[in-house]
Structures are given as structure tokens and as C-alpha cells.
Amino acid sequence: TSEGQARNNLRQVLHQLRYALPDSDQFLQVDTRTVGWRSDAPFSFDVHEFESALALADSAERPDDKRAALERAADLYRADLLPSCYDEWIGAERDRLRLRHKDSLVRLVALLEARSDYAQAIRHAQRLVRDEPADEEAYRCLMRLLALNGDRTGVIRAYQSCVANLQRELGAEPSQETRETYEDLRRGQSRPMRAVERQPKPETALPLVGRTGEWERLHSAWLQAMEGPAGFVLVT
């Protein structure tokens, strides 16, 4: 399109926008070369607030501040970006925000689990499986949290939901890892957390006794590695 035609098209769009948006001058700053949002407009951008909350979570040093920022981000993300828009340009941005939302929920669930706040962790894990019904890792996380919270019936329901959703979405059965996690939890055993799930399963599992402080330090180091730079822990 020529420059003149492009400017004419823009003028028509702005005319339509002014007609559709009452008191548009409260929101839009328009001159002969630019169009933008007014800095003093009486509104806020949910996408901007969402990403600001995630940035705050990244920079927060206190766990309480990190939790508050992640919970704020979770509350702000109510649906995919402009779900009724099918223009080609929006796909990549919609996917980027969806992935950031999923990552923030995973971080929030891990933080709440580390603090033994299983009820709140379950609530956010349930949202993970609602958002992605075929995500087996999210289902394994949810089942583990339900077991830690003493809800064996909930574990069974979560697994049944996983089976049904995988069949409906993918025409597939749960993976061996998911089946083994379910069987272990149903028998009252606990599988390792995600960070160590790749380790070989020991032939004999014995309960950990008298190492609460050490376990908390290991869990804290794992959370830091998940959310920031890598590190290592020496166990002697």
C-alpha cells in the first residue's frame, strides 16, 4: 500500500474507533504522525500488569514477596490474549503469554509445596490441568499434592480425569511414569519431586528420619535452582 493510502486507511480506522469508543480522547493521544494511549488515561493494561508482576517475582528476595507477585500474576491471567481474535500476528504473542502463565503457576505451586501449604498449591495445580488437560506432568504434580494433603480419593479422581482427558485429547493412554506415580500414591507411597524424577528408583525405599532441617535446606536449594542460577549441594 502506498504511504498516502496507508494514512487514509489509518484515518478511517481512527474515525471508527472514535465512533465505537465513547470519550475516546480520554484514552487516545492522536496527532498527525502518531497514535497512542494517554499516559493519564483512567484505565490499566492487564498484560502490562501481568508481566510487571512476573518481573517483581523474579527480583523478589523474600519468599513472601515472591509468592504475592506470583499470585497476582495468576489472578490477572484470566484467559488467553484476545481469544476472539484470529489474526496471524497475534498467535506468537498469545503463545508467549500462555507459556509465561504456565511457568508462573509451576513456580507458585513449587513455592507453596515447599511451605507445606498444600491446599493453596492444589488450587493452582488444578488450574494447570484445566488450562492444559493433556499435561501429564501437571497431573502428577496434582496427585502428589493431593496425597500430601491426605486426600486419597482426590488422587483417584485426578488420575481418572487424566485418563479421560488424554483419551479425548490425544487418543492415548497415560505414560508409564504417570501410572507408576498413581500406583505409588494409591498405596500410600510418595514419588520424588520433579527435580529428581530422572534419578533411578531405588530398589528399597526407606523413610527419612531425623533430617528435617537438612531436607528443608535441600528443598530450598532446589527452588533456587528452578528459579535462578544453577548451583550444587554436597551431601556427606
Coordinates of C-alpha atoms in Angstrom, one line a residue:
T1 CA 0.0 0.0 0.0
S2 CA 1.2 3.5 -0.8
E3 CA 2.0 5.9 2.0
G4 CA -1.0 8.1 1.1
Q5 CA -3.3 5.1 1.1
A6 CA -1.9 3.8 4.3
R7 CA -2.5 7.1 6.1
N8 CA -6.0 7.3 4.7
N9 CA -6.7 3.8 6.0
L10 CA -5.4 4.8 9.4
R11 CA -7.7 7.9 9.5
Q12 CA -10.7 5.7 8.7
V13 CA -9.8 3.2 11.5
L14 CA -9.4 6.1 14.0
H15 CA -12.7 7.5 12.9
Q16 CA -14.4 4.1 13.5
L17 CA -12.6 3.8 16.8
R18 CA -13.8 7.2 18.0
Y19 CA -17.3 6.3 17.0
A20 CA -17.1 2.9 18.8
L21 CA -15.3 4.2 22.0
P22 CA -17.2 6.9 24.0
D23 CA -14.9 9.7 25.2
S24 CA -12.1 8.4 23.1
D25 CA -10.0 11.5 23.8
Q26 CA -9.7 10.3 27.4
F27 CA -7.8 7.3 26.2
L28 CA -6.1 8.1 22.9
Q29 CA -3.4 10.6 22.1
V30 CA -3.5 11.3 18.3
D31 CA -1.6 13.8 16.2
T32 CA -0.6 14.0 12.6
R33 CA 2.1 11.3 12.9
T34 CA 1.4 9.1 15.9
V35 CA -1.4 7.4 17.8
G36 CA -1.0 6.0 21.3
W37 CA -2.6 5.6 24.7
R38 CA -2.7 8.6 27.0
S39 CA -0.4 8.3 30.0
D40 CA -3.0 9.8 32.3
A41 CA -5.9 7.7 30.9
P42 CA -8.3 6.2 33.6
F43 CA -7.5 2.5 32.8
S44 CA -4.8 -0.1 33.1
F45 CA -3.4 -2.9 30.8
D46 CA -3.8 -6.4 32.2
V47 CA -1.0 -7.7 30.1
H48 CA 1.4 -5.0 31.3
E49 CA 0.4 -5.6 35.0
F50 CA 0.8 -9.4 34.4
E51 CA 4.3 -9.0 33.1
S52 CA 5.2 -6.5 35.8
A53 CA 4.1 -9.0 38.5
L54 CA 6.3 -11.6 36.9
A55 CA 9.2 -9.2 36.9
L56 CA 8.6 -8.4 40.5
A57 CA 8.6 -12.2 41.3
D58 CA 11.9 -12.6 39.5
S59 CA 13.5 -9.8 41.5
A60 CA 12.0 -10.5 44.9
E61 CA 14.3 -11.8 47.6
R62 CA 11.8 -12.6 50.3
P63 CA 9.6 -15.7 49.7
D64 CA 6.5 -13.9 50.8
D65 CA 7.1 -11.1 48.2
K66 CA 7.7 -13.7 45.5
R67 CA 4.5 -15.6 46.4
A68 CA 2.5 -12.4 46.4
A69 CA 3.8 -11.4 43.0
L70 CA 3.1 -14.9 41.5
E71 CA -0.4 -14.9 43.0
R72 CA -1.0 -11.5 41.5
A73 CA 0.1 -12.8 38.1
A74 CA -2.1 -15.8 38.4
D75 CA -5.1 -13.7 39.3
L76 CA -4.5 -11.3 36.3
Y77 CA -4.3 -14.1 33.7
R78 CA -8.0 -15.0 33.2
A79 CA -7.9 -16.2 29.6
D80 CA -5.7 -16.3 26.6
L81 CA -4.9 -12.9 24.9
L82 CA -7.8 -11.7 22.8
P83 CA -9.3 -15.1 22.4
S84 CA -11.8 -13.9 19.7
C85 CA -9.1 -12.5 17.5
Y86 CA -7.8 -14.8 14.8
D87 CA -5.3 -12.5 13.0
E88 CA -2.0 -14.1 12.1
W89 CA 0.1 -11.6 14.1
I90 CA -1.4 -12.5 17.5
G91 CA -0.6 -16.2 17.6
A92 CA 3.1 -15.9 18.7
E93 CA 2.2 -13.3 21.4
R94 CA -0.7 -15.3 22.7
D95 CA 1.5 -18.4 23.0
R96 CA 4.3 -16.5 24.7
L97 CA 1.9 -15.1 27.4
R98 CA 0.3 -18.6 27.8
L99 CA 3.7 -20.1 28.4
R100 CA 4.7 -17.4 30.9
H101 CA 1.5 -18.0 32.8
K102 CA 2.1 -21.8 32.9
D103 CA 5.7 -21.2 34.2
S104 CA 4.4 -18.8 36.9
L105 CA 1.9 -21.4 38.1
V106 CA 4.6 -24.1 38.2
R107 CA 6.8 -21.8 40.3
L108 CA 4.0 -20.8 42.6
V109 CA 3.0 -24.5 43.2
A110 CA 6.6 -25.4 44.0
L111 CA 6.9 -22.5 46.4
L112 CA 3.6 -23.4 48.2
E113 CA 4.6 -27.0 48.4
A114 CA 7.9 -26.1 49.9
R115 CA 6.0 -24.3 52.6
S116 CA 3.6 -27.2 53.1
D117 CA 0.6 -25.0 52.0
Y118 CA -0.9 -27.9 50.2
A119 CA -4.4 -26.5 49.9
Q120 CA -3.3 -23.5 48.0
A121 CA -0.8 -25.5 46.0
I122 CA -3.6 -27.8 44.9
R123 CA -5.8 -24.9 43.8
H124 CA -3.1 -23.7 41.4
A125 CA -2.2 -27.2 40.3
Q126 CA -5.9 -27.8 39.4
R127 CA -5.7 -24.7 37.2
L128 CA -2.7 -26.1 35.4
V129 CA -4.6 -29.2 34.4
R130 CA -7.6 -27.2 33.5
D131 CA -5.5 -25.0 31.2
E132 CA -3.8 -28.0 29.6
P133 CA -5.9 -31.1 30.0
A134 CA -3.3 -33.4 28.4
D135 CA -0.3 -32.2 30.5
E136 CA 0.7 -35.4 32.4
E137 CA 3.4 -33.6 34.4
A138 CA 0.7 -31.3 35.8
Y139 CA -1.5 -34.3 36.7
R140 CA 1.4 -36.0 38.5
C141 CA 2.1 -32.8 40.5
L142 CA -1.6 -32.5 41.4
M143 CA -1.8 -36.2 42.5
R144 CA 1.3 -35.8 44.7
L145 CA -0.1 -32.7 46.4
L146 CA -3.5 -34.3 47.0
A147 CA -1.6 -37.3 48.6
L148 CA 0.4 -34.9 50.8
N149 CA -2.8 -33.3 51.8
G150 CA -4.3 -36.7 52.8
D151 CA -6.9 -36.8 50.0
R152 CA -6.5 -40.3 48.6
T153 CA -9.9 -40.1 47.0
G154 CA -8.8 -36.9 45.2
V155 CA -5.8 -38.8 43.9
I156 CA -8.0 -41.4 42.3
R157 CA -10.3 -38.7 40.8
A158 CA -7.3 -36.8 39.4
Y159 CA -5.9 -39.9 37.8
Q160 CA -9.3 -40.8 36.3
S161 CA -9.6 -37.3 34.9
C162 CA -6.1 -37.6 33.4
V163 CA -7.0 -40.9 31.7
A164 CA -10.2 -39.4 30.3
N165 CA -8.6 -36.2 29.0
L166 CA -5.7 -38.0 27.4
Q167 CA -8.1 -40.3 25.6
R168 CA -10.3 -37.4 24.5
E169 CA -7.5 -35.0 23.5
L170 CA -4.8 -37.4 22.1
G171 CA -6.4 -40.8 21.9
A172 CA -3.6 -42.0 24.2
E173 CA -3.1 -43.8 27.5
P174 CA -1.1 -42.3 30.4
S175 CA 2.6 -42.8 30.3
Q176 CA 4.3 -45.4 32.5
E177 CA 5.7 -42.7 34.7
T178 CA 2.1 -41.4 35.4
R179 CA 0.8 -44.9 36.0
E180 CA 3.6 -45.7 38.4
T181 CA 3.1 -42.3 40.2
Y182 CA -0.6 -43.1 40.7
E183 CA 0.0 -46.6 41.9
D184 CA 2.7 -45.5 44.4
L185 CA 0.4 -42.7 45.8
R186 CA -2.6 -45.0 45.9
R187 CA -0.5 -47.4 48.1
G188 CA 0.5 -44.5 50.3
Q189 CA 4.0 -44.0 48.9
S190 CA 5.4 -40.8 47.5
R191 CA 7.5 -40.5 44.4
P192 CA 10.4 -38.0 44.1
M193 CA 9.8 -34.4 43.2
R194 CA 10.1 -33.3 39.6
A195 CA 13.7 -32.1 40.0
V196 CA 14.9 -35.7 40.8
E197 CA 12.4 -37.7 38.9
R198 CA 15.1 -38.7 36.4
Q199 CA 17.1 -40.5 39.0
P200 CA 16.9 -44.3 39.1
K201 CA 14.2 -45.5 41.5
P202 CA 15.9 -47.3 44.5
E203 CA 15.3 -51.0 45.0
T204 CA 14.3 -50.4 48.6
A205 CA 12.7 -47.1 49.8
L206 CA 13.2 -46.3 53.5
P207 CA 11.6 -43.3 55.3
L208 CA 13.7 -40.2 56.0
V209 CA 14.1 -39.8 59.8
G210 CA 15.5 -37.0 61.8
R211 CA 16.7 -34.9 58.9
T212 CA 14.0 -32.2 58.7
G213 CA 16.4 -29.3 58.7
E214 CA 18.6 -30.8 56.1
W215 CA 15.7 -31.7 53.9
E216 CA 14.4 -28.1 54.1
R217 CA 17.8 -26.8 53.0
L218 CA 17.9 -29.2 50.0
H219 CA 14.3 -28.2 49.1
S220 CA 15.3 -24.5 49.3
A221 CA 18.3 -25.1 47.1
W222 CA 16.2 -26.9 44.6
L223 CA 13.7 -24.0 44.4
Q224 CA 16.5 -21.5 43.9
A225 CA 17.9 -23.6 41.1
M226 CA 14.5 -23.8 39.5
E227 CA 14.0 -20.0 39.6
G228 CA 17.5 -18.7 39.1
P229 CA 21.2 -19.6 38.5
A230 CA 22.2 -23.3 38.9
G231 CA 24.1 -24.5 41.9
F232 CA 25.1 -27.6 43.7
V233 CA 24.7 -29.2 47.2
L234 CA 27.3 -31.5 48.7
V235 CA 25.8 -34.3 50.8
T236 CA 28.4 -36.0 53.1

